[in-house]
Coordinates of C-alpha atoms in Angstrom, one line a residue:
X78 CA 10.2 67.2 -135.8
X79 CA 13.7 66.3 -134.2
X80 CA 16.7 68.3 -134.9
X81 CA 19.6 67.1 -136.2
X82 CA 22.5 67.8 -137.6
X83 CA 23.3 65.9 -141.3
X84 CA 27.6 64.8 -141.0
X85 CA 28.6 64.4 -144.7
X86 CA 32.2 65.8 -145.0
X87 CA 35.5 65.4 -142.7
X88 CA 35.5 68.8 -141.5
X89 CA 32.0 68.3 -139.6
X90 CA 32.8 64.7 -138.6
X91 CA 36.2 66.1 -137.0
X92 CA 34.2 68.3 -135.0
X93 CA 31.3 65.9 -133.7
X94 CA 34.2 63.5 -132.6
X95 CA 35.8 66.0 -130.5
X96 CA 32.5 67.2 -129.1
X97 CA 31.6 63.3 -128.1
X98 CA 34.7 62.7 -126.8
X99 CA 33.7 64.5 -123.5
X100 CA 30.3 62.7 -123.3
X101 CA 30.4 60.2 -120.8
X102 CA 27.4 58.5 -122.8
X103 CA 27.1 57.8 -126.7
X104 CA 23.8 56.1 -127.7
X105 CA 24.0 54.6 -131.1
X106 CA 22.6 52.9 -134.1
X107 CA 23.0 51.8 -137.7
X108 CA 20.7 51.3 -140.8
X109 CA 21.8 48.7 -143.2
X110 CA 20.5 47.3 -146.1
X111 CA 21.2 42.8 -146.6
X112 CA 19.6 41.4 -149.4
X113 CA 22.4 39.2 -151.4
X114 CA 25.5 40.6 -149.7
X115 CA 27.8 38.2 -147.1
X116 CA 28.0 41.7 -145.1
X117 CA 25.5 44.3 -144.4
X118 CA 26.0 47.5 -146.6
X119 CA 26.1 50.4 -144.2
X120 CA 23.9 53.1 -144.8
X121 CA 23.7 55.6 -141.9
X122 CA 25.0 55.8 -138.2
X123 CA 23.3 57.7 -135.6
X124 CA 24.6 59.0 -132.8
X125 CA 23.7 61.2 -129.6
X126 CA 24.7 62.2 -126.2
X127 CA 22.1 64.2 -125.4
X128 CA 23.2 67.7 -126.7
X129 CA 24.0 66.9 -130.7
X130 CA 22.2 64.1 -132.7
X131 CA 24.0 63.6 -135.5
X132 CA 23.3 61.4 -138.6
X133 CA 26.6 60.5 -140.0
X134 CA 26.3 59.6 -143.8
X135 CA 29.0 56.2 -144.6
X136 CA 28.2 56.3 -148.1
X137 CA 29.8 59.9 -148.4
X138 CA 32.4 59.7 -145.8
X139 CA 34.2 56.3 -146.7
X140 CA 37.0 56.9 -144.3
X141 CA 35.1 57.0 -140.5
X142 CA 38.2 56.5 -138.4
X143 CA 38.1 59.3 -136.1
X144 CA 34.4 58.3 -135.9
X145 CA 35.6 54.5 -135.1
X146 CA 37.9 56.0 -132.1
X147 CA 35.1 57.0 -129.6
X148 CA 33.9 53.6 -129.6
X149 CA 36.5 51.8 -128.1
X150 CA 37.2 54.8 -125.9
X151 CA 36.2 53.5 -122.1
X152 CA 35.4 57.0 -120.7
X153 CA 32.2 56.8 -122.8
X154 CA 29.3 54.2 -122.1
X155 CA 27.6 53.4 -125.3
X156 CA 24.2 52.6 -125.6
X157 CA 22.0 50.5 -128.1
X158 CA 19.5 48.8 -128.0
X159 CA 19.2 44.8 -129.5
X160 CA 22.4 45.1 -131.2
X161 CA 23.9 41.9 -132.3
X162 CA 24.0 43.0 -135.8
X163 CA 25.2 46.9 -135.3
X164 CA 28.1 45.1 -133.8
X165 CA 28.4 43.0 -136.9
X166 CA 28.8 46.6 -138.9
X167 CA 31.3 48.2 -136.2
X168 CA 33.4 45.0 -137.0
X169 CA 33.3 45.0 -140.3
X170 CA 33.7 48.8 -141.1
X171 CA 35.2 50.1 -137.7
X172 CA 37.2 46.9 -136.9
X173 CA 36.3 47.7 -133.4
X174 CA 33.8 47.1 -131.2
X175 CA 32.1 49.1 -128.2
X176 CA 33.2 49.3 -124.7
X177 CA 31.6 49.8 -122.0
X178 CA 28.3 48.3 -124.1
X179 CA 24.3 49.3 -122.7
X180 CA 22.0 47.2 -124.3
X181 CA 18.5 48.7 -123.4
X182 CA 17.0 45.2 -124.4
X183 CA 19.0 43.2 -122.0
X184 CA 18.5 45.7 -119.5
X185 CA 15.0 45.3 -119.6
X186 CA 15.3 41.5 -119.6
X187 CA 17.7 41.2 -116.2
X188 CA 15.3 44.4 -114.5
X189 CA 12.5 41.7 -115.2
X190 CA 10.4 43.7 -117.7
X191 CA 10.2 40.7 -120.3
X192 CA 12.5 38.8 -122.8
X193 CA 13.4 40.4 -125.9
X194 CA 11.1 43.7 -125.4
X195 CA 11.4 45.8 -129.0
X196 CA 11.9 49.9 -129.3
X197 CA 9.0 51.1 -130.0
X198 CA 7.6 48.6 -127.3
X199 CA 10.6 49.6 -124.6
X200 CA 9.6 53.1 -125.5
X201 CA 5.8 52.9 -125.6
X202 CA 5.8 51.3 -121.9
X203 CA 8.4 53.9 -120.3
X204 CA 7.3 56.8 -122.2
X205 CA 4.4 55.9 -123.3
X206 CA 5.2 57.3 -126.8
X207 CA 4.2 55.5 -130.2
X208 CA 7.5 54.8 -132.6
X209 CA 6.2 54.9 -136.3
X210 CA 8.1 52.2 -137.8
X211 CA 7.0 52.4 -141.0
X212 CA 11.2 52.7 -142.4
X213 CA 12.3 49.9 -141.2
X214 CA 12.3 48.3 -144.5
X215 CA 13.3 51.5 -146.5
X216 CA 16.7 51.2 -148.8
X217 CA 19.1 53.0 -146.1
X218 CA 21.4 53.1 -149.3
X219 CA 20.0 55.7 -151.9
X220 CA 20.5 59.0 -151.8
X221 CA 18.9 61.6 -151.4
X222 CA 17.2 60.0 -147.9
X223 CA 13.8 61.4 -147.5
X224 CA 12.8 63.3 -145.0
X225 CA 10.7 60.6 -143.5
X226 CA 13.9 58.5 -143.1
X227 CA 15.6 60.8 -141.5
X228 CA 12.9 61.7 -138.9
X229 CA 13.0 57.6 -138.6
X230 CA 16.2 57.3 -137.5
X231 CA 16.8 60.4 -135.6
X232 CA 14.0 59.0 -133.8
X233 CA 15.9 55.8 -132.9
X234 CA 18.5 57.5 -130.7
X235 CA 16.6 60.4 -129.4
X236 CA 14.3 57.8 -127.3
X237 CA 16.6 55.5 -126.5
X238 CA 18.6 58.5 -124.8
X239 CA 15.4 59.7 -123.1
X240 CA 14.8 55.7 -121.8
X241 CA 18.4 55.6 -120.1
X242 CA 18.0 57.3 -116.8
X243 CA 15.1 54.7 -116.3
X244 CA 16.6 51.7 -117.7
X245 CA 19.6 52.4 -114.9
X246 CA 17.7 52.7 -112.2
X247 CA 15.6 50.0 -112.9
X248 CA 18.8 48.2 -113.5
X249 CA 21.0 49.3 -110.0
X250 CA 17.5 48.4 -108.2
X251 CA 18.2 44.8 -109.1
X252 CA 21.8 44.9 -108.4
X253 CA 22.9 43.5 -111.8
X254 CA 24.9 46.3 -113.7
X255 CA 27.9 44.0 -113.4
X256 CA 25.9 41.5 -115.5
X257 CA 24.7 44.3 -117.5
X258 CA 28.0 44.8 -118.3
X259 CA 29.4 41.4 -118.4
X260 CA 26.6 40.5 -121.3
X261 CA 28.5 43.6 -123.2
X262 CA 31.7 42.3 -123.1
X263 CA 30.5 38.4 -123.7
X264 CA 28.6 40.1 -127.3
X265 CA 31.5 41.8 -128.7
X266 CA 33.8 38.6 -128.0
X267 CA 35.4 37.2 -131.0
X268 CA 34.0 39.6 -133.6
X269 CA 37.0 40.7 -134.7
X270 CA 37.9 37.2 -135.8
X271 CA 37.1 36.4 -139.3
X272 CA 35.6 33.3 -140.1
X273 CA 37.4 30.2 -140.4
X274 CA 37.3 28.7 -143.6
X275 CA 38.9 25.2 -142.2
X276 CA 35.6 24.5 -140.3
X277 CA 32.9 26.2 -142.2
X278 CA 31.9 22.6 -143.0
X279 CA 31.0 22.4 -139.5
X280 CA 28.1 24.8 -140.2
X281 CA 26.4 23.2 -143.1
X282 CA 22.7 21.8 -141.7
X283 CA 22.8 17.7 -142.0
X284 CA 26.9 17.6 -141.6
X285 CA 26.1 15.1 -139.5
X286 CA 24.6 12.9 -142.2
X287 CA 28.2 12.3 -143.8
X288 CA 30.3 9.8 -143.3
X289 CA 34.0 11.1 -142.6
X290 CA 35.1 10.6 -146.1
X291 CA 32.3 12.4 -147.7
X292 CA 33.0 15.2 -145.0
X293 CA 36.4 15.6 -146.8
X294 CA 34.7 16.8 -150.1
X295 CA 32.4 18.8 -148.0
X296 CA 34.8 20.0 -145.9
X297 CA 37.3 21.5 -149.6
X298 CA 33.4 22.5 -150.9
X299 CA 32.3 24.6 -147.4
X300 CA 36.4 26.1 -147.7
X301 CA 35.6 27.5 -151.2
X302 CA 32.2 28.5 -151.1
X303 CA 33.2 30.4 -148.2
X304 CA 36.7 32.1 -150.0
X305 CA 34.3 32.6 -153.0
X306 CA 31.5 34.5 -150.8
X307 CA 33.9 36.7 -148.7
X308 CA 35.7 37.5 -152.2
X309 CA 32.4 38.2 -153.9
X310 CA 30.7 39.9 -150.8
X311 CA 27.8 37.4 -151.3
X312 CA 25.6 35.6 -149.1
X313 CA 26.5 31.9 -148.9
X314 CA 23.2 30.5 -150.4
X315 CA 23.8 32.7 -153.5
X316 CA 26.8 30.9 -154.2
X317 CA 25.5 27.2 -154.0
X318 CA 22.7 26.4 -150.6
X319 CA 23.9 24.1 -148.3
X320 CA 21.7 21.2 -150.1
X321 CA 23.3 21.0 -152.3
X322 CA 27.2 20.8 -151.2
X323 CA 25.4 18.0 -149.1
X324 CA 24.6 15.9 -152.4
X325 CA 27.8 17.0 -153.9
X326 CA 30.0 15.7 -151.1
X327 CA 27.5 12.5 -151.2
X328 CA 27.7 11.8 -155.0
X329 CA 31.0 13.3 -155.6
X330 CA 30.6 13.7 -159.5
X331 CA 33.8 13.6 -161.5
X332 CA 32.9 15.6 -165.0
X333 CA 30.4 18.5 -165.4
X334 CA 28.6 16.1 -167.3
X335 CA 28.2 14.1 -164.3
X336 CA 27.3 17.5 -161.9
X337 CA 25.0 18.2 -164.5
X338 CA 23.2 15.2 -163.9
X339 CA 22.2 16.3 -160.1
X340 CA 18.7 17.2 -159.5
X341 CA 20.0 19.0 -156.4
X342 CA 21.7 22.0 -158.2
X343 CA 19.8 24.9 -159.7
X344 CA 21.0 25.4 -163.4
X345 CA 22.6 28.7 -162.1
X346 CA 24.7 26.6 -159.9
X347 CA 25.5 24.3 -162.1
X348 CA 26.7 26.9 -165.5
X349 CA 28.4 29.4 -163.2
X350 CA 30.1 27.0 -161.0
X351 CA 30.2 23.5 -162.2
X352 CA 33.7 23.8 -163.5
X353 CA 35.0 24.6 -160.0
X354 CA 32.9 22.3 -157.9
X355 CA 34.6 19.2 -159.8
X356 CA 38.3 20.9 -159.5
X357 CA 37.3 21.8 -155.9
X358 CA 36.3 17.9 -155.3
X359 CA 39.5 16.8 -156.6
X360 CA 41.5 18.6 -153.4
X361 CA 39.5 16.1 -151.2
X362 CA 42.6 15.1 -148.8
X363 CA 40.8 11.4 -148.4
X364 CA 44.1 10.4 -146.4
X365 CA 43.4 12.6 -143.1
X366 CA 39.6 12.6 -142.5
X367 CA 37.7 14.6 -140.6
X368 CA 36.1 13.3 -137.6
X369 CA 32.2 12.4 -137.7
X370 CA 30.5 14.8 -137.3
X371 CA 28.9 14.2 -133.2
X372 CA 25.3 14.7 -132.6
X373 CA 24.8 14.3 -129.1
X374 CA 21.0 15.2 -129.9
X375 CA 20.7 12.0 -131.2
X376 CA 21.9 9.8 -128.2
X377 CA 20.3 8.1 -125.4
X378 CA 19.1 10.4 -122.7
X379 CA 19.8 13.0 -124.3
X380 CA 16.0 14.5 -124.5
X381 CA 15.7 13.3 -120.9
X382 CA 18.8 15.6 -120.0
X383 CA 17.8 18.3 -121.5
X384 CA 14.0 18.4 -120.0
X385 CA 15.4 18.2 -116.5
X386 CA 18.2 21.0 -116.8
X387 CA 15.4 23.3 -118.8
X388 CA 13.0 22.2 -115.3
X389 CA 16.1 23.4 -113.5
X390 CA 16.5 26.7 -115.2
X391 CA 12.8 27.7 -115.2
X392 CA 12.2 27.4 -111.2
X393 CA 16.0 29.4 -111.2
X394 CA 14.5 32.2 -114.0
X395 CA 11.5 32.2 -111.6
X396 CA 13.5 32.8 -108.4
X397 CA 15.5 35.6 -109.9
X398 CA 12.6 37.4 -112.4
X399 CA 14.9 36.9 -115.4
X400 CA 13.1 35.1 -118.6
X401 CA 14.3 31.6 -118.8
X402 CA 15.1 31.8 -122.3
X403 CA 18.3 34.4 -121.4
X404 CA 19.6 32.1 -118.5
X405 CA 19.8 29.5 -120.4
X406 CA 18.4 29.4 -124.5
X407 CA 18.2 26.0 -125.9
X408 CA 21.9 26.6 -127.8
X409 CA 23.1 27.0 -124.1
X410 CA 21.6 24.3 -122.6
X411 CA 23.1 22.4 -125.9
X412 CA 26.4 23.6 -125.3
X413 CA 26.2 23.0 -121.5
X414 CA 24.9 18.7 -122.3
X415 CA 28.0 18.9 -124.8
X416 CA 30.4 19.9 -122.3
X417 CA 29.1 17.2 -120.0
X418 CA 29.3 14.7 -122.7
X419 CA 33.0 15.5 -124.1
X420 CA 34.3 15.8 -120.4
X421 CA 36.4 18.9 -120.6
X422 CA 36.3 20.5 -117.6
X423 CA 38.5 23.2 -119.0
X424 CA 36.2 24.7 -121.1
X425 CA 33.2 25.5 -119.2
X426 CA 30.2 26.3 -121.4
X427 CA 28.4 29.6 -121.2
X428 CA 25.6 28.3 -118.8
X429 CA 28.5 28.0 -116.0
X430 CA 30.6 31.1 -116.3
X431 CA 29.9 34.9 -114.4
X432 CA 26.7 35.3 -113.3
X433 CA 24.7 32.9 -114.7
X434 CA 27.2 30.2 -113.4
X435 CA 26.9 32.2 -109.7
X436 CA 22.8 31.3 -110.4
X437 CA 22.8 27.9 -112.0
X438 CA 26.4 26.0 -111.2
X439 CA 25.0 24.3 -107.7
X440 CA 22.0 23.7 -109.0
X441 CA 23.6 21.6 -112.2
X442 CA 26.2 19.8 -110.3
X443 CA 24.5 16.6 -110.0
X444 CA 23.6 16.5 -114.2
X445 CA 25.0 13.5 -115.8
X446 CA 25.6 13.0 -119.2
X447 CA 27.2 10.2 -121.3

């Protein structure tokens, strides 16, 4: 059984703070519960630098600000391990983000272990330890937590602190702690920014099906979903599914009674939110259109283009023992075709900037796409 020690007033949060800020490594990690909610609801944060691992309860300390401090604090490196959405809860509860950031997965991934290793198996191949995950799934947000959740997630940190001195070693044999820490700094970009409601149309599956002026309804419909969700704190598809602001902007119905003709609306949709959709339609500005929506996917040469720079990639991944899938994914191999196609030289796409462009940029220069 791990000790720990249990933070639920100010008074002991003061003092953990003060003792990590002369750590020169935090390793950290959060337990949230998403069902119906826009944002995760925070339920505990661990932390550890090797002499107090503390488990720091959000529900009864609202105000975390001291807490929030250490992780912008450059003097400390902070570890995690796959954290894309524990950065996603230091956003929206810390409005910060960590810096200098250790992901243990990506570490493994550019020291040539394998793509996208998990914990327990990270910890099971350095250690050779067995991670019990059997509260993953728990509900991080009642209270009392049992004993068995605690152990859990005490667990999560403890290891991950134990995996470190390997992980960087492993890491300064390959010579990439620079990209190590480039790929820290490229994850917390933009999180701060809150989303833009102008061009949440943009993210609706089968956009592209509209024409520009049925874009303009769905354009005022993706706006106020959005407001509505953020306001509500509810996931998107619990407002109206994407589906269905498709027919809406398609059919563009002008009474309920008309809306409550669609097939494509659940009856919940329709009785708490019919009045709305037809105000919201009304807004349409049908005299400045948005632009068609352009699916390069869909052109000539496109599959063609994106074989050979995928052919490309893999002999590079192969060259440098790093998984093809994190030098270039499909979405940056997209993004990098897009670029191409749009001719903006400006804006280089991921696939060409710090050190994957250093790998791939030569290699790419004679791609053409039109």
């Amino acid at each position: 059984m791990l000790s720990f020690e249990y933070i639920s007033d100010p008074e002991s949060l003061t003092k953990l703070v003060a003792q990590y800020q002369q750590s020169d490594l935090l390793v950290l990690d959060t337990e949230f519960v998403r069902t119906r909610t826009y944002y995760a609801k925070l339920g505990l944060i661990q932390a550890y630098d090797g002499k107090t691992l503390a488990l720091i309860d959000p529900v009864a300390l609202p105000d975390l600000s001291e807490f929030w401090t250490l992780l912008s604090d450059t003097k400390i490196t902070k570890l995690v391990h796959s954290c894309s959405e524990d950065l996603e809860v230091f956003a929206r509860y810390g409005q910060c983000q960590p810096s200098p950031l250790f992901d243990s997965q990506i570490a493994a991934t550019l020291s040539g272990l394998g793509h996208g290793l998990g914990y327990a198996k990270l910890v099971n191949t350095f250690l050779e330890i067995e991670i019990d995950k059997g509260e993953s799934r728990t509900d991080w947000m009642k209270r009392p937590l049992s004993d068995a959740q605690l152990q859990y997630a005490a667990n999560d940190v403890y290891y991950l602190y134990k995996l470190y001195p390997q992980l960087v070693e492993k890491i300064n044999q390959a010579n990439r702690m620079e990209w190590l820490l480039e790929e820290g700094e490229r994850m917390t970009e933009g999180r701060l920014t809150p989303p833009n409601e102008e061009l949440a149309y943009l993210k609706i599956k089968n956009a592209f099906q509209l024409f520009p002026q049925q874009l303009a309804y769905l354009k005022v419909l993706a706006t106020w979903r959005l407001k509505k969700a953020l306001k509500k704190d509810s996931a998107l598809g619990f407002i109206v599914k994407d589906h269905a602001l498709i027919a809406l902007a398609k059919k563009q119905p002008k009474t309920v009674v008309e809306l409550n003709q669609l097939n494509d609306l659940t009856e919940h949709e329709k009785r708490f939110h019919g009045k709305d959709i037809i105000k919201v339609l009304q807004t349409a500005d049908l005299d400045n259109l948005p632009e068609a929506v352009d699916v390069i996917a869909l052109k000539n040469g496109y599959k063609s283009s994106f074989k050979e720079v995928k052919n490309i990639l893999t002999l590079l991944s192969e060259e440098h023992e790093v998984a093809v899938e994190f030098i270039g994914s499909k979405r940056l191999i997209h993004e990098f075709l897009l670029w191409l196609h749009h001719k903006q030289p400006e804006d280089k796409p991921l696939l060409l900037k710090g050190w994957r462009g250093d790998i791939v940029k030569d290699a790419l220069a004679g791609i053409n796409f039109s």
